[in-house]
Short mmCIF file of C-alpha atoms in Angstrom, two decimals:
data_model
loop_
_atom_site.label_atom_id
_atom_site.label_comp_id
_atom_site.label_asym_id
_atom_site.label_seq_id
_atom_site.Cartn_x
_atom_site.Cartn_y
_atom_site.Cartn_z
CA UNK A 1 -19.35 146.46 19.67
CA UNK A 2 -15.76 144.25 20.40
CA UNK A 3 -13.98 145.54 22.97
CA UNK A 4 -12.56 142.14 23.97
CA UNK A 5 -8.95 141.63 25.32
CA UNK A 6 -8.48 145.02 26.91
CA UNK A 7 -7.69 146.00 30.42
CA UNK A 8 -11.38 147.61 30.58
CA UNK A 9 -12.53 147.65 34.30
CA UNK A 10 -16.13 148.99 35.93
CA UNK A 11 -19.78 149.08 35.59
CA UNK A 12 -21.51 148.05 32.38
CA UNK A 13 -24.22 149.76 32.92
CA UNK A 14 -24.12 152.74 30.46
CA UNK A 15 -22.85 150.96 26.98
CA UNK A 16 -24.98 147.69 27.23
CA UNK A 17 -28.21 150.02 27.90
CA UNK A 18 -27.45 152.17 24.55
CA UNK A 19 -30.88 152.08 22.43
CA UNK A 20 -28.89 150.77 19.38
CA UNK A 21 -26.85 148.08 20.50
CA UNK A 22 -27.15 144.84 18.86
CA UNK A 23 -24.25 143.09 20.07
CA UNK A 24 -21.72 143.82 23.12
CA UNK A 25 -18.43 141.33 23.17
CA UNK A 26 -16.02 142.35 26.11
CA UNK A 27 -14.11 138.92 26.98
CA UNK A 28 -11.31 139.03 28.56
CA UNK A 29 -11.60 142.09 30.67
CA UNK A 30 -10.77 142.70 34.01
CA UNK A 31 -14.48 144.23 34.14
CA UNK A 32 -14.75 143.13 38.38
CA UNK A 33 -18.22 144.37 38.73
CA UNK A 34 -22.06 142.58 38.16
CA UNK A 35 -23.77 142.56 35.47
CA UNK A 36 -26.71 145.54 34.77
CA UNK A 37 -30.57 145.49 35.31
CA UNK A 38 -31.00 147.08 32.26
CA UNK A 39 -29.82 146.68 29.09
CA UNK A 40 -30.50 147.76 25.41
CA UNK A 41 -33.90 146.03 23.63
CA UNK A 42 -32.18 145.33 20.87
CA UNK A 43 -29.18 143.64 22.21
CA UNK A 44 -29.39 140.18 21.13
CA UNK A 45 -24.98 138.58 21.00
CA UNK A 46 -23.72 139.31 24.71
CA UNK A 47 -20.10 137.87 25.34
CA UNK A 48 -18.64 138.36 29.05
CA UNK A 49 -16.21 135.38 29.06
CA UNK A 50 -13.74 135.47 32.43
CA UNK A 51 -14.54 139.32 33.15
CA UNK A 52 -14.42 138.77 37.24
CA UNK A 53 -18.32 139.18 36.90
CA UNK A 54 -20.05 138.18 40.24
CA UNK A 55 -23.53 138.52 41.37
CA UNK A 56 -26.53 137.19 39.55
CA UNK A 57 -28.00 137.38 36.11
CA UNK A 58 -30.95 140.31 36.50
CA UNK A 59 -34.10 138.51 35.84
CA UNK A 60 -35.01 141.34 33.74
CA UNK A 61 -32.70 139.84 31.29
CA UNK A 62 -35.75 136.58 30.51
CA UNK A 63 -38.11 139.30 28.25
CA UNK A 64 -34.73 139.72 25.98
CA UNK A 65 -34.54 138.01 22.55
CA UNK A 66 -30.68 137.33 23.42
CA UNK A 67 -29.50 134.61 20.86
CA UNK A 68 -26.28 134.35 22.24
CA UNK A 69 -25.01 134.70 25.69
CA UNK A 70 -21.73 133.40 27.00
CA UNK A 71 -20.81 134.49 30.77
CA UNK A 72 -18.42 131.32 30.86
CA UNK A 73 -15.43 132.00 33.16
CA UNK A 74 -17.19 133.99 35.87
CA UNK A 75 -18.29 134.37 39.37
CA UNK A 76 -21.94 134.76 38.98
CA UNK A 77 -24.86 132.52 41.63
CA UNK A 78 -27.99 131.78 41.49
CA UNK A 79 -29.48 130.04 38.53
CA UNK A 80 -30.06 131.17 34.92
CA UNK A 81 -33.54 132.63 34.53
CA UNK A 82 -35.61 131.24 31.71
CA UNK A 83 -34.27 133.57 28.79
CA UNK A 84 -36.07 134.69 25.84
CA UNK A 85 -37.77 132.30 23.11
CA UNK A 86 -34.69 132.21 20.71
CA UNK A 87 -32.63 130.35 23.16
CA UNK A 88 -35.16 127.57 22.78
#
């Protein structure tokens, strides 16, 4: 799903939890909220470039097989929990 370069704003929550998705690109949005818990098993592309994220990534997120992830441009803390195998 590429909904990058909108004016897209709110919770992610919802679309990156749907059973099916595989990959989720939103750069460029003026999303201004953190980043969900939960999100779909299957997702393995996530692309949040300079969204106005803030918060932490959910260590829920280290039992995903994400092969690419790309939060670049945000306000996010903490550090980056150990993320699944394919990273490696």
């Amino acid at each position: 799903l590429q909904l990058s370069n909108n004016e897209f704003s709110g919770p992610l929550d919802a679309v990156m939890s749907h059973p099916t998705l595989k990959s989720f690109s939103a750069r460029y949005n003026p999303l201004n909220t953190k980043l969900p818990e939960n999100i779909s098993p299957s997702l393995d592309t996530i692309s949040l470039a300079s969204c106005h994220l803030h918060g932490t990534i959910p260590s829920s997120w280290r039992t995903q097989a994400i092969s690419l992830l790309n939060l670049s441009g945000n306000n996010l803390t903490g550090s980056v929990p150990c993320l699944g195998p394919s990273l490696w």
